[in-house]
XYZ file of C-alpha atoms in Angstrom:
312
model
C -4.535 12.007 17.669
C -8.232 11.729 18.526
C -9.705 8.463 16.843
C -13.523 7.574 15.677
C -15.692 5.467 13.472
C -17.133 7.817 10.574
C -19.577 7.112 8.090
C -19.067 7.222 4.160
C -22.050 9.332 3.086
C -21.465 10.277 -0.299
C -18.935 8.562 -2.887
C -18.324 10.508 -6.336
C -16.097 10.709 -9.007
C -14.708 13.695 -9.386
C -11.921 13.042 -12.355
C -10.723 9.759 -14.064
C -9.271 7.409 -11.210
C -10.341 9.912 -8.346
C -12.849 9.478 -6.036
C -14.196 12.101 -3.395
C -15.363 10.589 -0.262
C -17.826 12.462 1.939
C -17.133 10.478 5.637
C -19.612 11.873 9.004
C -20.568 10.644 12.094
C -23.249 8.176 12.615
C -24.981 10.490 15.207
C -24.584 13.583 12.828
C -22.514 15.372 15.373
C -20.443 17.949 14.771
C -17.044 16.929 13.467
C -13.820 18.746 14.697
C -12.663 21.733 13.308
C -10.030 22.564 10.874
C -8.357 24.672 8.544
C -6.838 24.862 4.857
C -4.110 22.502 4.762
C -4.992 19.960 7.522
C -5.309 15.728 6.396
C -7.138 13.074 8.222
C -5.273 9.900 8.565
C -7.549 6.602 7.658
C -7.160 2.877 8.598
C -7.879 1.046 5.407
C -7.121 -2.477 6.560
C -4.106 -4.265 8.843
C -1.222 -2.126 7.800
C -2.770 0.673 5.761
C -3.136 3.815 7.498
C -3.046 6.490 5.002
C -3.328 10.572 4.998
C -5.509 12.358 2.983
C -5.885 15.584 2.902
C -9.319 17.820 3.582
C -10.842 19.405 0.353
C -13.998 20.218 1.731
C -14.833 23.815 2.917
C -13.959 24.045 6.315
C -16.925 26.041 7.891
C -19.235 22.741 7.147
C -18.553 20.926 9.950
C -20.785 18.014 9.190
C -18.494 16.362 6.766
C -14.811 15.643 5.643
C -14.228 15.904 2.335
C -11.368 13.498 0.936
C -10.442 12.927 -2.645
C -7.979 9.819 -3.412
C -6.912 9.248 -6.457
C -6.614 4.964 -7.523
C -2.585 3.833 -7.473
C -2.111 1.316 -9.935
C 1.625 1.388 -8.366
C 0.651 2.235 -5.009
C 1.220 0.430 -1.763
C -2.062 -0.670 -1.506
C -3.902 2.206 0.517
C -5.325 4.202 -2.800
C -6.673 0.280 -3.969
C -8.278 -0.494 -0.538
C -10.089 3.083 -0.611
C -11.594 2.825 -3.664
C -12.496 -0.973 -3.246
C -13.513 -0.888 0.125
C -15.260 2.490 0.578
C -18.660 2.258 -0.075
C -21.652 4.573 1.510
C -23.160 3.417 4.087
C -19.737 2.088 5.344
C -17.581 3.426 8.030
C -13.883 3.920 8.344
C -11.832 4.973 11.249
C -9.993 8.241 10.985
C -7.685 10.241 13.417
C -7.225 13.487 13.404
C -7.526 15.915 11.319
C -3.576 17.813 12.000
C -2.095 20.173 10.009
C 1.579 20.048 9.037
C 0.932 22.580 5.804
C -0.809 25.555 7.589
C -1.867 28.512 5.354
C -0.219 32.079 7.060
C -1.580 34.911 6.548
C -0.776 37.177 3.651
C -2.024 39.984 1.256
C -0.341 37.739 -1.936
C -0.809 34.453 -2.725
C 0.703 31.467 -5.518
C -0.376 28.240 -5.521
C 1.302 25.632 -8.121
C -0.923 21.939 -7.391
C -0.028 18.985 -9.746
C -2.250 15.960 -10.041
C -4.382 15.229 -6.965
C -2.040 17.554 -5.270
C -4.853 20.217 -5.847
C -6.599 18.559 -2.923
C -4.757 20.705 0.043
C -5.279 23.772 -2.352
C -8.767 23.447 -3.193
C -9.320 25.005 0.481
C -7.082 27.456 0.388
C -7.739 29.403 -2.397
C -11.403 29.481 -1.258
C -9.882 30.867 2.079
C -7.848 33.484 0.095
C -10.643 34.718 -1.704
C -12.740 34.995 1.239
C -9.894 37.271 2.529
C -9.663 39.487 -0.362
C -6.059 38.427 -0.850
C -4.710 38.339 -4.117
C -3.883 35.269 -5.563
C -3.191 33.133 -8.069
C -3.499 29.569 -9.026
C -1.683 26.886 -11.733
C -2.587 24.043 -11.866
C -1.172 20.921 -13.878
C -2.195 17.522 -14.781
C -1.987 14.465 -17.295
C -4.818 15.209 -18.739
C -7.766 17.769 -18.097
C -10.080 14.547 -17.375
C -7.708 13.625 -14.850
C -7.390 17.168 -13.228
C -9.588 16.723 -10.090
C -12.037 20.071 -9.713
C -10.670 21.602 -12.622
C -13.633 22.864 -14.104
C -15.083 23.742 -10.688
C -11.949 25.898 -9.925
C -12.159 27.907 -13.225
C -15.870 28.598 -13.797
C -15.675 29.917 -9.625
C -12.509 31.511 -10.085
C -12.310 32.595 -13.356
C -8.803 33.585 -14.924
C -6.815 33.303 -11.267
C -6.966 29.789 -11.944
C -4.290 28.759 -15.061
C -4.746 25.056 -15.843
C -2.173 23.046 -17.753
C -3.414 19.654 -19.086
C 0.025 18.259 -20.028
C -1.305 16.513 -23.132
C -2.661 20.157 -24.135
C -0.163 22.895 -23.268
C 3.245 20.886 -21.808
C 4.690 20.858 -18.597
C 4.164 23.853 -15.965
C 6.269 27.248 -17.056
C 7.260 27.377 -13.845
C 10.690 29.834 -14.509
C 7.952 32.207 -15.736
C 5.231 31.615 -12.740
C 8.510 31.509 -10.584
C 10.410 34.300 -11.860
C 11.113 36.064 -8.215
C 9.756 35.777 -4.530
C 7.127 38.247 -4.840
C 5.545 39.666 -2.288
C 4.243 36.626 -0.810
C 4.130 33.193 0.198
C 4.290 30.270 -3.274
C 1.941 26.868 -1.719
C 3.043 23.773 -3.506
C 1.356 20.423 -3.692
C 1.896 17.488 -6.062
C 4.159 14.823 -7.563
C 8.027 14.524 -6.469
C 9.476 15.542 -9.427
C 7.308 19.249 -9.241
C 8.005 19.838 -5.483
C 11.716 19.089 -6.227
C 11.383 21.587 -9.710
C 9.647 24.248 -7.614
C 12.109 23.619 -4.232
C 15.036 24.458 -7.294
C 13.397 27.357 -8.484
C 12.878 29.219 -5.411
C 16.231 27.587 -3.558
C 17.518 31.600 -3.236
C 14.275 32.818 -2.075
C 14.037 34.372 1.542
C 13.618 31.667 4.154
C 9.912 30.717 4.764
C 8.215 31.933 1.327
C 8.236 28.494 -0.136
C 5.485 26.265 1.220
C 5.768 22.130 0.258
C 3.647 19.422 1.006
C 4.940 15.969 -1.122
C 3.621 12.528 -1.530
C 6.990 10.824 -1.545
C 10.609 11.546 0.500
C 13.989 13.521 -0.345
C 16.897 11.910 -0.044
C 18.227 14.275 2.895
C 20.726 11.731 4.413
C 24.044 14.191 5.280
C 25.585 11.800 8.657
C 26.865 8.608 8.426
C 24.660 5.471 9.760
C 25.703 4.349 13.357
C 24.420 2.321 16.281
C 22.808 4.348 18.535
C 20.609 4.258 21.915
C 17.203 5.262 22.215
C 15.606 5.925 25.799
C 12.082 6.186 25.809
C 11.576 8.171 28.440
C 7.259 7.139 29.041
C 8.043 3.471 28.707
C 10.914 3.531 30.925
C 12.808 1.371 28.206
C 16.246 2.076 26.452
C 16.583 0.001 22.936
C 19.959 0.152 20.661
C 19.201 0.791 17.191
C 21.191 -0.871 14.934
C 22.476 1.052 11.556
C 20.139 0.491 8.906
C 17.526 -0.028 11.421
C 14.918 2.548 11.695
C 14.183 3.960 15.114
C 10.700 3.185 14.616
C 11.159 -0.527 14.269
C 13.216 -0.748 16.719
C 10.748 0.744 19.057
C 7.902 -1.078 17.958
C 10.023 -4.520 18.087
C 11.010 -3.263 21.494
C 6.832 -3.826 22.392
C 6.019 -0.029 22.506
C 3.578 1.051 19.843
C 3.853 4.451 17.661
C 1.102 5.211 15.475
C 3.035 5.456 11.987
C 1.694 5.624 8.658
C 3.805 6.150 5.034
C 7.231 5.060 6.770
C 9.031 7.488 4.295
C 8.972 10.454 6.104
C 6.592 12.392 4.611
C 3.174 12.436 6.563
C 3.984 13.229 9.926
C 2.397 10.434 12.241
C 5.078 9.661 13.872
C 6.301 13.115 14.777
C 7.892 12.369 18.566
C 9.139 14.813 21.268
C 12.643 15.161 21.507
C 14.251 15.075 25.090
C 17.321 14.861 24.745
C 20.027 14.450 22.186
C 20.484 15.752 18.802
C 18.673 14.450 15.494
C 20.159 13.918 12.448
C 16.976 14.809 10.099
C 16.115 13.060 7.170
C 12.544 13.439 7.002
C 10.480 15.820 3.687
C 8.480 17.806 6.060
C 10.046 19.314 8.961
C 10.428 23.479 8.656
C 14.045 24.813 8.297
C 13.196 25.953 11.863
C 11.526 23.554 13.404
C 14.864 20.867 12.214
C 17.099 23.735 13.851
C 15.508 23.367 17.208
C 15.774 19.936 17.528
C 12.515 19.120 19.355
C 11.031 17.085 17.345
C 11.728 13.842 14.754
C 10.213 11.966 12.289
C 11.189 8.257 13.632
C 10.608 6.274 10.612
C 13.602 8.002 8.816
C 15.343 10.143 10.716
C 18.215 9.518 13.172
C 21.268 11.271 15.417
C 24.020 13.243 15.414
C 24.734 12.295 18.884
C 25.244 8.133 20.417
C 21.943 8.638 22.556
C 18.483 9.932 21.994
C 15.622 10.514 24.972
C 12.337 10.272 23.328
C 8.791 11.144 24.871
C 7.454 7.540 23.749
């Protein structure tokens, strides 16, 4: 992923314990281009490289837009963006990538919990602009905690449901869920709503379900076994021991892979698959794209087969 040194040009709050960071170049270039859906990953100190994603509008390509809301139980990233942040400061960021694309389509849900709005916030805006139809619910603690809440109803009106759980309860999602509709269902937000959502819609027709989630699935289904890695670039083969991630085992092997959570669920370490077959236990990998085999998420995932070849 392309790397560079942006500046933070605006700071705000935008709900309690969120914080929307405007980040550009120093030169006021053009930034790259990208669409609903896409993160940026950011280097927040020695060890903390963190996703985010894009909020902004995508047509303004003299800013990224990130909103992060403050961890108290984080690993640290969330803390270091709020402390360390400041306009007038830079940060390095790669990217953006997107590995929660919007398709096309006439009909649209989108269920965001918490500062899982923040990969939604764009695509509504690009539904609209579409003329699809669509509709959004959104849930939260509190409505002072809901991130662009009022913003999202007094643009959108009543295609925007909000659910302050202090207020109204927890989501109705077996009503907003009651069939597959005639389109695709986005969903962004805390484990225990992708995993209520994933159960609601687990009979659906393959590909109408879109997830994006903060934290990994327990998708282990093949036992834990030695196995040997070659990495086919570095002209190196390393055994990985069981228990041993493959990504430690390449980095302790003295060949570096840009990683980032380490659970599985961002996507940095996405690697070319050569040879062999993985044994997938990553939370964002398609149906299709774990079917093919191509490609793995090193930090969790492993093999079905003794030996791997990996484009590293």
């Amino acid at each position: 992923m392309t790397a560079t040194d942006l500046v933070v040009v605006t700071r705000q709050q935008v709900a309690t314990g969120v914080v929307e960071f405007g980040l550009a170049r120093a030169d006021g270039a053009a930034l790259p281009g990208w669409e609903p859906g896409a993160h940026v990953d950011l280097e927040l100190g020695p060890g903390l490289l963190r996703q985010y994603s894009l909020c902004g509008d995508p047509a303004d390509r003299s800013v990224l837009r990130i909103a992060v809301q403050r961890e108290a139980a984080g690993r640290g990233g969330s803390r270091a963006a709020h402390e360390r942040l400041t306009v007038g400061g830079t940060v390095r960021v790669h990217g953006p990538r997107n590995t929660f694309p919007l398709v096309a389509a006439r009909h649209y849900r989108f269920v965001a919990g918490g500062i899982g709005i923040t990969p939604i916030v764009p695509m509504v805006a690009a539904a609209d602009a579409a003329g699809a139809d669509w509709h959004l619910s959104y849930g939260g603690r509190t409505r002072a905690a809901m991130a662009y809440a009022t913003a999202l109803r007094d643009r959108y009106g009543d295609r925007v449901d909000l659910y302050p759980q202090d207020e109204t309860g927890l989501l109705d999602l077996a009503g907003l869920l009651a069939g597959p509709g005639d389109g695709p269902v986005y969903c962004c937000g805390p484990e225990s709503l992708v995993r209520a959502v994933e159960e609601h819609c687990r009979d659906w027709p393959p590909g109408r379900l879109h997830v994006e989630r903060f934290a990994p699935r327990d998708d282990t289904t093949f036992p834990d076994t030695a196995i040997e890695v070659e990495l086919a670039l570095s002209g190196r083969t390393v055994t990985v021991p069981p228990g041993v991630p493959i990504l430690r085992a390449v980095e302790e092997a003295g060949v570096p892979v840009l990683s980032s959570c380490r659970e599985g669920t961002c996507g940095t370490c996405e690697t070319p698959v050569l040879a062999g077959v993985p044994e997938h236990r990553d939370s964002l990998l398609s149906a299709q794209d774990r079917a093919a085999g191509d490609t793995m998420l090193i930090c969790v995932s492993r093999a079905r087969t003794p030996r791997l070849v990996l484009e590293l």
